[in-house]
mmCIF file of C-alpha atoms in Angstrom:
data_model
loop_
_atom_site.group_PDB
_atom_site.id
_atom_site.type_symbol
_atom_site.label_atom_id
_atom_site.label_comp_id
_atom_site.label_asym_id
_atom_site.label_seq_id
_atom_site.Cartn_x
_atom_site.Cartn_y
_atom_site.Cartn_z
ATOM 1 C CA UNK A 1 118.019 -18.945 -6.128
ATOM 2 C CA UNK A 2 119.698 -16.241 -8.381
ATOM 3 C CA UNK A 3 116.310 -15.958 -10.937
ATOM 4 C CA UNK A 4 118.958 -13.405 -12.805
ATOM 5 C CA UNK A 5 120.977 -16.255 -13.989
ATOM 6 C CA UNK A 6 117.481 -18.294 -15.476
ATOM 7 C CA UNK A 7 116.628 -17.289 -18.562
ATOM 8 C CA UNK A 8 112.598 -16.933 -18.482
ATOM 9 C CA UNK A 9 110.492 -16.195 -21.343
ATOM 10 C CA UNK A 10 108.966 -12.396 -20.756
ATOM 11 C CA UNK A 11 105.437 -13.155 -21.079
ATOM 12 C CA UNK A 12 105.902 -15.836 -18.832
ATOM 13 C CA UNK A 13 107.682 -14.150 -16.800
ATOM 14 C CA UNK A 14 104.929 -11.368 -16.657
ATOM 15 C CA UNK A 15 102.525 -14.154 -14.739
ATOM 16 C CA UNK A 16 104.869 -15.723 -12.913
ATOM 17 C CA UNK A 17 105.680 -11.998 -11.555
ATOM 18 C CA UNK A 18 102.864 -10.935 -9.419
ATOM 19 C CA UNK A 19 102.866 -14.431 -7.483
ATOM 20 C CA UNK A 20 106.437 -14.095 -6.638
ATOM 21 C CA UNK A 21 105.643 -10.638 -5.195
ATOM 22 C CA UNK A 22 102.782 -12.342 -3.431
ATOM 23 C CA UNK A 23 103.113 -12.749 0.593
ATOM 24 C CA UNK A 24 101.416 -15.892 0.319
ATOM 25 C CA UNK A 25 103.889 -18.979 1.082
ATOM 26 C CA UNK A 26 103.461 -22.233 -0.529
ATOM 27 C CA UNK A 27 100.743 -24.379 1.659
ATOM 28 C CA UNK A 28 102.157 -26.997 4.193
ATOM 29 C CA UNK A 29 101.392 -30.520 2.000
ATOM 30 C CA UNK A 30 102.560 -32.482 5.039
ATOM 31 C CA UNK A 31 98.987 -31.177 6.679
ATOM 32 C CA UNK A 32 97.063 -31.609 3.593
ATOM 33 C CA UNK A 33 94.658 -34.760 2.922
ATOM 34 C CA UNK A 34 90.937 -35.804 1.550
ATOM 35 C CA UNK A 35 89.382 -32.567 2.839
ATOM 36 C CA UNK A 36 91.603 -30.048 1.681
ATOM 37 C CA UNK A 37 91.323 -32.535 -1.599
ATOM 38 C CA UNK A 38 88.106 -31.396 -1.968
ATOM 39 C CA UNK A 39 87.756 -27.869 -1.333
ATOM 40 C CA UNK A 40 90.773 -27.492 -3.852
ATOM 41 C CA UNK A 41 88.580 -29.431 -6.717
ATOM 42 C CA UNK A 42 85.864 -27.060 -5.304
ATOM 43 C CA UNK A 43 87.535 -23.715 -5.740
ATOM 44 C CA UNK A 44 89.122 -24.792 -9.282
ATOM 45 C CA UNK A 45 85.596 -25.362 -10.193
ATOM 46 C CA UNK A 46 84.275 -21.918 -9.786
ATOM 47 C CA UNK A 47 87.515 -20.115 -10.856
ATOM 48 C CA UNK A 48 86.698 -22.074 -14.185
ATOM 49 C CA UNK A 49 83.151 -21.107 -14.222
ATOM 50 C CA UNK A 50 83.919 -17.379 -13.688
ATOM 51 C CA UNK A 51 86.878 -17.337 -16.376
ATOM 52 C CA UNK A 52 85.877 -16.859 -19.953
ATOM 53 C CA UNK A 53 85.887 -19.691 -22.167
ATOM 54 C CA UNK A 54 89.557 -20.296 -24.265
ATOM 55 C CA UNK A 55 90.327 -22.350 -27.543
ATOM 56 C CA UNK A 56 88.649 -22.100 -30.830
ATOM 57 C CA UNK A 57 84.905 -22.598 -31.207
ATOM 58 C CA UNK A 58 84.519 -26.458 -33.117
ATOM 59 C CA UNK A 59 81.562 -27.104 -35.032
ATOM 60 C CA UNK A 60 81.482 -30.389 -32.890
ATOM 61 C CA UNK A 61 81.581 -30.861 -29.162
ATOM 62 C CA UNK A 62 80.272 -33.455 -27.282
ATOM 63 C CA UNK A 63 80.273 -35.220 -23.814
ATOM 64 C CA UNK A 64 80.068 -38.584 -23.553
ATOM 65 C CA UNK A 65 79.772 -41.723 -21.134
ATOM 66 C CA UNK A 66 82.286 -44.067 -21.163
ATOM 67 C CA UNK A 67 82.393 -47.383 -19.883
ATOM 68 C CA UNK A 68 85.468 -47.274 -17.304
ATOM 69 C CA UNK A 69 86.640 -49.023 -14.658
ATOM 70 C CA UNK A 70 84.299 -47.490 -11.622
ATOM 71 C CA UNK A 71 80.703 -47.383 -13.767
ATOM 72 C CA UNK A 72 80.654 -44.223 -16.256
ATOM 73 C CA UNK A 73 83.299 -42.172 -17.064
ATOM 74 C CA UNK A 74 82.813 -38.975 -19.080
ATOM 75 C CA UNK A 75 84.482 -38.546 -22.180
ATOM 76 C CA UNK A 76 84.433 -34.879 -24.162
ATOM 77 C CA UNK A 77 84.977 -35.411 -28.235
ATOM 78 C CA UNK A 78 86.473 -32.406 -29.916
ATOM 79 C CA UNK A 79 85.816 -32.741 -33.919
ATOM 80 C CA UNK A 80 87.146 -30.141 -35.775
ATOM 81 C CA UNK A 81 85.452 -31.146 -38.906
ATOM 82 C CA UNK A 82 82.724 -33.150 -38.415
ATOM 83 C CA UNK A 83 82.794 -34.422 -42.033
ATOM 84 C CA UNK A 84 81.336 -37.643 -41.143
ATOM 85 C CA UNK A 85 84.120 -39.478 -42.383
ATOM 86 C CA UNK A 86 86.490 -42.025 -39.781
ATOM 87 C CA UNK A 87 88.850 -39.533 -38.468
ATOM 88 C CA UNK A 88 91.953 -39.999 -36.531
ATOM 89 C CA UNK A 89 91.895 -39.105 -32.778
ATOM 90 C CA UNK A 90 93.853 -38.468 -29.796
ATOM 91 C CA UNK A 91 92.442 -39.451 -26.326
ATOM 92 C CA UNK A 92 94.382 -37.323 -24.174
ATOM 93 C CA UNK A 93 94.433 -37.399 -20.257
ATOM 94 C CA UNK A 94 94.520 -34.094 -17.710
ATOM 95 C CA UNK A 95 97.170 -33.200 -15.458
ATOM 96 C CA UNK A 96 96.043 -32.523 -11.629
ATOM 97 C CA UNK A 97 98.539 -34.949 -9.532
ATOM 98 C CA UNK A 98 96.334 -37.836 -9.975
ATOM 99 C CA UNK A 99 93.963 -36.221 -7.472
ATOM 100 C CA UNK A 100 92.486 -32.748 -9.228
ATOM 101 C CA UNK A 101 92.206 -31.241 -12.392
ATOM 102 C CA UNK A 102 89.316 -32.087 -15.188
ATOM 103 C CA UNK A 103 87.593 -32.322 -18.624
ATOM 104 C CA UNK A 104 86.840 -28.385 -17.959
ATOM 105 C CA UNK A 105 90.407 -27.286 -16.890
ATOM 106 C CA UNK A 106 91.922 -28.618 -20.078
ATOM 107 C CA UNK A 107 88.980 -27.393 -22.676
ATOM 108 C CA UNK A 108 90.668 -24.703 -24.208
ATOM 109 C CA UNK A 109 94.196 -26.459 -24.365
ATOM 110 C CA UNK A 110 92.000 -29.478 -26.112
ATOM 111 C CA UNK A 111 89.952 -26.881 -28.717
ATOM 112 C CA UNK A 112 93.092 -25.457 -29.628
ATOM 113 C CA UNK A 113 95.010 -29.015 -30.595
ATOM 114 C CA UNK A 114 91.894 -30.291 -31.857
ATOM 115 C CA UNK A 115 91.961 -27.348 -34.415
ATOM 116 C CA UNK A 116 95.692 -27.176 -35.210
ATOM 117 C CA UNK A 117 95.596 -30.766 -35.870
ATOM 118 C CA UNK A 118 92.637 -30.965 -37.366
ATOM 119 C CA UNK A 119 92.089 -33.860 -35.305
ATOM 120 C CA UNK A 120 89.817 -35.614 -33.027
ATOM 121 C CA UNK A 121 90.394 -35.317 -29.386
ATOM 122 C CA UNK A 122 88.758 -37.493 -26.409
ATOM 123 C CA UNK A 123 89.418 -36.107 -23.572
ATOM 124 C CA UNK A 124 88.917 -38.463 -20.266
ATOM 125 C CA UNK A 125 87.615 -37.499 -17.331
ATOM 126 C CA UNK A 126 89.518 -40.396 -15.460
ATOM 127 C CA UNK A 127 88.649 -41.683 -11.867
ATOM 128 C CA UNK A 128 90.484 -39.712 -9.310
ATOM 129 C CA UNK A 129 93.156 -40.544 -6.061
ATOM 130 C CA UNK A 130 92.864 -40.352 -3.225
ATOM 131 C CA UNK A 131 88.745 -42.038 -3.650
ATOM 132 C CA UNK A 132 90.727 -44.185 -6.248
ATOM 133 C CA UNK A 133 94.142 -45.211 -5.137
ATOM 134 C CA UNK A 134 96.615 -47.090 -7.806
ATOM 135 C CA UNK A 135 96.027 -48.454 -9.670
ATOM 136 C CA UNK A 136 92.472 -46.898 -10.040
ATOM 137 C CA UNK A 137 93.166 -43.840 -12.155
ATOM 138 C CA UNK A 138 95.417 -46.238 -14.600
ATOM 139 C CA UNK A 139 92.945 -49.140 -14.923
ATOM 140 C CA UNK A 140 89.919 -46.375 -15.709
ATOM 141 C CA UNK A 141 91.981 -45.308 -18.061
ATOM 142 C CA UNK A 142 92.672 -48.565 -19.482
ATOM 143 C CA UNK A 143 88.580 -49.335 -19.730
ATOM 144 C CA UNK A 144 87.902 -45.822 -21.374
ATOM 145 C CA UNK A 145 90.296 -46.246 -24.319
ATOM 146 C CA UNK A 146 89.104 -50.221 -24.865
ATOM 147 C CA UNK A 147 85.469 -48.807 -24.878
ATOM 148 C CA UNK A 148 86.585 -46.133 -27.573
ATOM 149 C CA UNK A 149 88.233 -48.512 -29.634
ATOM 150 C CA UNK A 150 84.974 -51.309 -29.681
ATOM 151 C CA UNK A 151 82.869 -47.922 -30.401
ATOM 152 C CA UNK A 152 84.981 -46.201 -32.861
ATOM 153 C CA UNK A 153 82.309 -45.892 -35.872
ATOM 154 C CA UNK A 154 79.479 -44.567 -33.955
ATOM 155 C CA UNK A 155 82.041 -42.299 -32.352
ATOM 156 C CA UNK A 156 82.901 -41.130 -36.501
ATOM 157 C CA UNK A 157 86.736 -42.194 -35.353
ATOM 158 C CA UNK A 158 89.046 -44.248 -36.947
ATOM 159 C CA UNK A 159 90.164 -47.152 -34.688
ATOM 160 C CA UNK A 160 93.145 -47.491 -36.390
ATOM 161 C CA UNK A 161 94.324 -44.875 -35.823
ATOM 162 C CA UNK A 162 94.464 -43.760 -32.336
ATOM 163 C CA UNK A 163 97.016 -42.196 -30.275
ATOM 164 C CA UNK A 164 97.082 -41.216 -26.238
ATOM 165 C CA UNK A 165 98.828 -38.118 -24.618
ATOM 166 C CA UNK A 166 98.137 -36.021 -21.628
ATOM 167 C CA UNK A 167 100.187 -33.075 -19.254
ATOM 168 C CA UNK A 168 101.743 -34.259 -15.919
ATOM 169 C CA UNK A 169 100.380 -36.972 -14.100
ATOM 170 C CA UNK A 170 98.099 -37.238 -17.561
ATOM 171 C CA UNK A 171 101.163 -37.758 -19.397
ATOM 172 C CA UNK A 172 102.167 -40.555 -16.246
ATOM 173 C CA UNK A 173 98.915 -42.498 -17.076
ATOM 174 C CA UNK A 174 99.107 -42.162 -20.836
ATOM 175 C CA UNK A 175 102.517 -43.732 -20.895
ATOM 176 C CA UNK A 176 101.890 -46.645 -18.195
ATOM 177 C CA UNK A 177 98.528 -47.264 -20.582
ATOM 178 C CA UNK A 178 100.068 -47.584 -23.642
ATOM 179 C CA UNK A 179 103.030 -50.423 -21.887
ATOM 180 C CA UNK A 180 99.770 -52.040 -19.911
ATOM 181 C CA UNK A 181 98.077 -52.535 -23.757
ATOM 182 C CA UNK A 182 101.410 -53.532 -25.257
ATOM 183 C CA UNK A 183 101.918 -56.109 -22.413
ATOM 184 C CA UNK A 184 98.646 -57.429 -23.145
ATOM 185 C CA UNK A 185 99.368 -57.740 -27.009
ATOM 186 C CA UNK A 186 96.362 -55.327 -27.956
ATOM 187 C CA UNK A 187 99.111 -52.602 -29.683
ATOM 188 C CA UNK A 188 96.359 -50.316 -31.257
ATOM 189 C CA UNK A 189 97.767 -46.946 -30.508
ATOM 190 C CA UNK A 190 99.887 -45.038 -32.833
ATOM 191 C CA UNK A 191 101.705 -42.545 -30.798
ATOM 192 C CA UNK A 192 102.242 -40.869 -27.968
ATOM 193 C CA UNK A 193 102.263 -36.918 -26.728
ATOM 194 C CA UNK A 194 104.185 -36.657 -23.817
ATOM 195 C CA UNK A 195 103.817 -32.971 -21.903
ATOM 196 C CA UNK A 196 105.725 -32.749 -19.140
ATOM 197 C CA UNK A 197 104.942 -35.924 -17.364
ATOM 198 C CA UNK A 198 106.090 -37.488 -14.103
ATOM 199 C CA UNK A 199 107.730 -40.590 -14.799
ATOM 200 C CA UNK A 200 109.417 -41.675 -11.528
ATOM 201 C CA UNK A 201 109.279 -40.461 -8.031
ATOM 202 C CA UNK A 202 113.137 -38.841 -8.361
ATOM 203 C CA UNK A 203 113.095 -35.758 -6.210
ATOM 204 C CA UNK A 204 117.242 -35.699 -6.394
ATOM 205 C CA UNK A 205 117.450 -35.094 -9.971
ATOM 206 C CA UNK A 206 118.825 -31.776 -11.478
ATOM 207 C CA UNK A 207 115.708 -29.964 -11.949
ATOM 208 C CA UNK A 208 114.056 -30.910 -8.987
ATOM 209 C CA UNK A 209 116.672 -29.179 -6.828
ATOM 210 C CA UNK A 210 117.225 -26.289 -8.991
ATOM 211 C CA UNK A 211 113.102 -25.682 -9.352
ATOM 212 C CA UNK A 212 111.654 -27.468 -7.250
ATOM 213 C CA UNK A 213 112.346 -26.197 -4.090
ATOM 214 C CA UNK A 214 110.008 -23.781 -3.345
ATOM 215 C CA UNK A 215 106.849 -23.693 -5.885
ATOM 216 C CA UNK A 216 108.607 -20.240 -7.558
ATOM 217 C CA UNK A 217 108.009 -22.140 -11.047
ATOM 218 C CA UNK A 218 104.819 -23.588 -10.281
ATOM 219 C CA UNK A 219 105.493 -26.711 -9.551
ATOM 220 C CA UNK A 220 107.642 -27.677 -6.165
ATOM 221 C CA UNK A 221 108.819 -30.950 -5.096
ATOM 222 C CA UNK A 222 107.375 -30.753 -1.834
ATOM 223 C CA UNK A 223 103.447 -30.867 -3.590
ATOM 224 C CA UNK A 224 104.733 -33.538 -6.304
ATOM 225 C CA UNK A 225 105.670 -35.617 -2.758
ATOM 226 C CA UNK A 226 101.817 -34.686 -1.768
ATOM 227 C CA UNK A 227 100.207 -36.138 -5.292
ATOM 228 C CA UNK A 228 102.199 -39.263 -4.816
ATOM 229 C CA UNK A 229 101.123 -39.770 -1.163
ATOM 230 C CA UNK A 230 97.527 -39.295 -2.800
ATOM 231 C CA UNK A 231 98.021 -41.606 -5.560
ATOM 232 C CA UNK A 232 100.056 -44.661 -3.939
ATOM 233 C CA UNK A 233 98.294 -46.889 -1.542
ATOM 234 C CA UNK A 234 102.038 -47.347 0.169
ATOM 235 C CA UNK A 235 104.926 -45.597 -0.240
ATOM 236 C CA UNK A 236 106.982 -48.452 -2.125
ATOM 237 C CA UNK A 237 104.498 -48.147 -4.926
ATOM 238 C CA UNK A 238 106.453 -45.995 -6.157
ATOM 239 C CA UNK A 239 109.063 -48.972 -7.751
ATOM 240 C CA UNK A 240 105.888 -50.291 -9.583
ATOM 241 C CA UNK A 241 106.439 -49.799 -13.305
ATOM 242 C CA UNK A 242 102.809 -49.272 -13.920
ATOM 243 C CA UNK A 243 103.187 -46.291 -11.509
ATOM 244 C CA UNK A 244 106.838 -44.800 -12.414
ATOM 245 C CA UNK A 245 107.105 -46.449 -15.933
ATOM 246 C CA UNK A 246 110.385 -44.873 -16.548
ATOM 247 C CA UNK A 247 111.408 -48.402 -14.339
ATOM 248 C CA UNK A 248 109.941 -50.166 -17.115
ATOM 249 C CA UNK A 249 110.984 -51.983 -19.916
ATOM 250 C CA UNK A 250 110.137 -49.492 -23.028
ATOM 251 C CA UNK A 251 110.276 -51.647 -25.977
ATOM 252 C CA UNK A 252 107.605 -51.853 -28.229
ATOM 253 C CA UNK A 253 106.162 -48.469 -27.645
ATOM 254 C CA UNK A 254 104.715 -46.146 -30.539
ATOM 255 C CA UNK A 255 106.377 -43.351 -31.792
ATOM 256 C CA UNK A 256 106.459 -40.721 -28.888
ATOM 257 C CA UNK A 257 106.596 -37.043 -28.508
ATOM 258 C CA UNK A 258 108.228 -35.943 -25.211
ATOM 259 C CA UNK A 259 107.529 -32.146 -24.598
ATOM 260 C CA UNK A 260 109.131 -29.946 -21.132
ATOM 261 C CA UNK A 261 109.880 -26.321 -20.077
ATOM 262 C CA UNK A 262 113.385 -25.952 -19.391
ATOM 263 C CA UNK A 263 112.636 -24.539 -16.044
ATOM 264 C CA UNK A 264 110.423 -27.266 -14.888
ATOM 265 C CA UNK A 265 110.869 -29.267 -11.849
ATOM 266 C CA UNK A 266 109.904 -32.574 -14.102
ATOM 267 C CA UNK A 267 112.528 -31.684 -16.514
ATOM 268 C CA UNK A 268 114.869 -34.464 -16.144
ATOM 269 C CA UNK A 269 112.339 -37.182 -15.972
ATOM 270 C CA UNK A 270 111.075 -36.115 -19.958
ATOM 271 C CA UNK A 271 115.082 -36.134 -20.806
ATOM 272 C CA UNK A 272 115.716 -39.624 -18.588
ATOM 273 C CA UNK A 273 112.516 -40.955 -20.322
ATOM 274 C CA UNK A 274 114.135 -39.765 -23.661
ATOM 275 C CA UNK A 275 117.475 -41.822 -23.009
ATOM 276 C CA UNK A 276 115.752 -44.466 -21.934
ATOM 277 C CA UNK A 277 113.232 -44.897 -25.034
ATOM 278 C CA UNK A 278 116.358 -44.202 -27.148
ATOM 279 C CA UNK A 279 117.871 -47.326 -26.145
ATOM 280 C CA UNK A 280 115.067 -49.293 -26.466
ATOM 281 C CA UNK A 281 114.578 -48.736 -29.758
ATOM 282 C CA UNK A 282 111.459 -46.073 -29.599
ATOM 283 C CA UNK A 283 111.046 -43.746 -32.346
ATOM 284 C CA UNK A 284 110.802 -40.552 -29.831
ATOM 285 C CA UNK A 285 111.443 -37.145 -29.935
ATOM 286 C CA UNK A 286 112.230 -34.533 -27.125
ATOM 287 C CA UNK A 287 111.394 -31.009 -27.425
ATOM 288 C CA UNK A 288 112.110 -28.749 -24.502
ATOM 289 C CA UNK A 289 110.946 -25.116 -24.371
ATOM 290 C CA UNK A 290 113.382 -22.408 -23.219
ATOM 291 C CA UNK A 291 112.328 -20.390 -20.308
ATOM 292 C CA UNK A 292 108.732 -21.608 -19.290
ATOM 293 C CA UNK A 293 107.867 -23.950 -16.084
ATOM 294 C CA UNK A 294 105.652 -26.561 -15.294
ATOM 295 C CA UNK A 295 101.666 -26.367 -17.195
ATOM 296 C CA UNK A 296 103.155 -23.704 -19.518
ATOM 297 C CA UNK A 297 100.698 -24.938 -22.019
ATOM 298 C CA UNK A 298 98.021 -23.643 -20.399
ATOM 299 C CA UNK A 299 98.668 -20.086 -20.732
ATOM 300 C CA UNK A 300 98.750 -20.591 -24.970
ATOM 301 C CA UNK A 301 96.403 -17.015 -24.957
ATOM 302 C CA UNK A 302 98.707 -14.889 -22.792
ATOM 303 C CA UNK A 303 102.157 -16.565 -24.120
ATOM 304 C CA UNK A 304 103.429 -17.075 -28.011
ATOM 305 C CA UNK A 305 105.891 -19.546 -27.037
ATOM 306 C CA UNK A 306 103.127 -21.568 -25.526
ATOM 307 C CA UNK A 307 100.735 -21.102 -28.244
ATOM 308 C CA UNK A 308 103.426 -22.354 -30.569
ATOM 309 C CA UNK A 309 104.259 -25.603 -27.995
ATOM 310 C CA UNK A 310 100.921 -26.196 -28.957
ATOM 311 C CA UNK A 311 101.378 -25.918 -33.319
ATOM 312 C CA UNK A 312 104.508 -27.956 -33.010
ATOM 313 C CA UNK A 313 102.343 -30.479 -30.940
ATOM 314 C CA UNK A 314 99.906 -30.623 -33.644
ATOM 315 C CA UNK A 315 102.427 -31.460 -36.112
ATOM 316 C CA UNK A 316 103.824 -34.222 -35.098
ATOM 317 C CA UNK A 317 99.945 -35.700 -34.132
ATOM 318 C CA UNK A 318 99.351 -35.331 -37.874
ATOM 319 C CA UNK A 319 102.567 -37.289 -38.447
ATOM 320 C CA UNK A 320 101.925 -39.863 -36.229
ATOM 321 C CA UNK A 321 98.618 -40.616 -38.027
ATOM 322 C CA UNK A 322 99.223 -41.462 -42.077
#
């Protein structure tokens, strides 16, 4: 791949740098499964707990249990005012391939739209694949947000105005939660933040085989094949709508705000998903980010584009909610 020819931003490019100097090749998924699950959860952990705290301090945080699908799921509330009064909230969902990530590896990126919003967010720790196959993660999901709703003044939120969003496979289960709640007639959410999401298993598309190929961007086809293997009980899930909802039908949806890098291996499915909301009539907007790959987000303290993904985020939340 001729990197000279991609433009990349130069911050980014500064991180991206010292991996691609790295010896280290990208692991063989084909030989990955539970165990190797594990230890990855296990060494994300402690790289969290060693790495200083990011985001904005709020003069609210809390943790919560839920009422999911599986027993208790946690639930962190971000209030960036704690006035008292009903305010409006996002629940947003992590990224992590269905199988990793957590509450702690998306604080800071939750602090910092919580304050830029001045907004509540709920962030879900949702059940996890492979312990909790599809339709486990979705159907959590699906308990957490009915249990927010049903609690909304003790919770100082304002049930009428909620919205859902998440990165990645976060993004996946936000979308397939808000068509589960419209197909069962209970339309309470207001909008929808999009970042980078999975929407189909399409490994054939555009940006797949331009930056997918080898994990160079952080993000190669070859793992996304390993967090679908995790996720899907058989590999023909993948033509289940409530899995790959860009096979659904998209009518109905709220307002949506569909966010990508432009060198992202998941590029095309946030411009298909675009099309295909178009055409259904969904009030949607698509905002892709020159020169930054997959989980840019994350790295809003080292990189201004980032950091400003994040602002224009948090302006179209407050939009969504009037």
């Amino acid at each position: 791949m001729d990197d000279e020819k991609i433009q990349i931003d130069p911050q980014m490019q500064a991180i991206l740098k010292p991996l691609w100097d790295s010896p280290e090749e990208e692991p063989d998924w084909d030989r990955f499964g539970h165990n190797e699950v594990i230890a990855m959860r296990a060494e994300a952990m402690e790289a969290l707990a060693e790495a200083p705290r990011s985001g904005p301090e709020l003069p609210r945080v809390v943790d919560l249990d839920a009422s999911g699908a599986f027993g208790k799921t946690r639930v962190r509330l971000y209030d960036p005012s704690n006035s008292g009064d009903l305010q409006p909230a996002l629940i947003f969902l992590h990224g992590g391939g269905w199988f990793g990530g957590s509450i702690e590896g998306r604080d800071g990126g939750c602090r910092l739209l919580a304050d830029l919003s001045n907004q509540v967010v709920l962030s879900v720790g949702y059940a996890l694949a492979p312990e909790h196959k599809f339709p486990g993660p979705l159907n959590d999901v699906l308990a957490v947000c009915r249990w927010l709703r049903a609690h909304a003044d003790e919770l100082g939120i304002d049930p009428q105005r909620l919205a859902i969003g998440g990165d990645s496979a976060g993004a996946n289960l936000a979308l397939a939660t808000a068509l589960d709640l419209r197909n069962s007639d209970e339309q309470f959410l207001c909008g929808l933040l999009l970042f980078y999401g999975v929407f189909a298993h399409d490994h054939q598309t555009p940006s797949h085989r331009r930056f997918g190929k080898d994990g160079r961007y952080t993000l190669s086809s070859a793992a996304m094949d390993f967090c679908w293997r995790m996720y899907l009980n058989a590999p023909d899930e993948d033509q289940d709508p409530r899995a790959a909802p860009l096979l659904a039908d998209l009518t109905r949806l709220p307002p949506a705000y569909i966010m990508c890098g432009s060198l992202d291996p998941l590029l095309n499915d946030s411009r298909n998903l675009y099309e295909k909301m178009k055409q259904a009539g969904v009030d949607c907007t698509l905002r892709i980010h020159e020169g930054v790959p997959h989980s840019f987000l994350s790295y809003f303290s080292q990189v201004n584009l980032a950091r400003e993904a994040w602002r224009e985020a948090a302006d179209f939340l407050r939009s969504m909610m009037v």
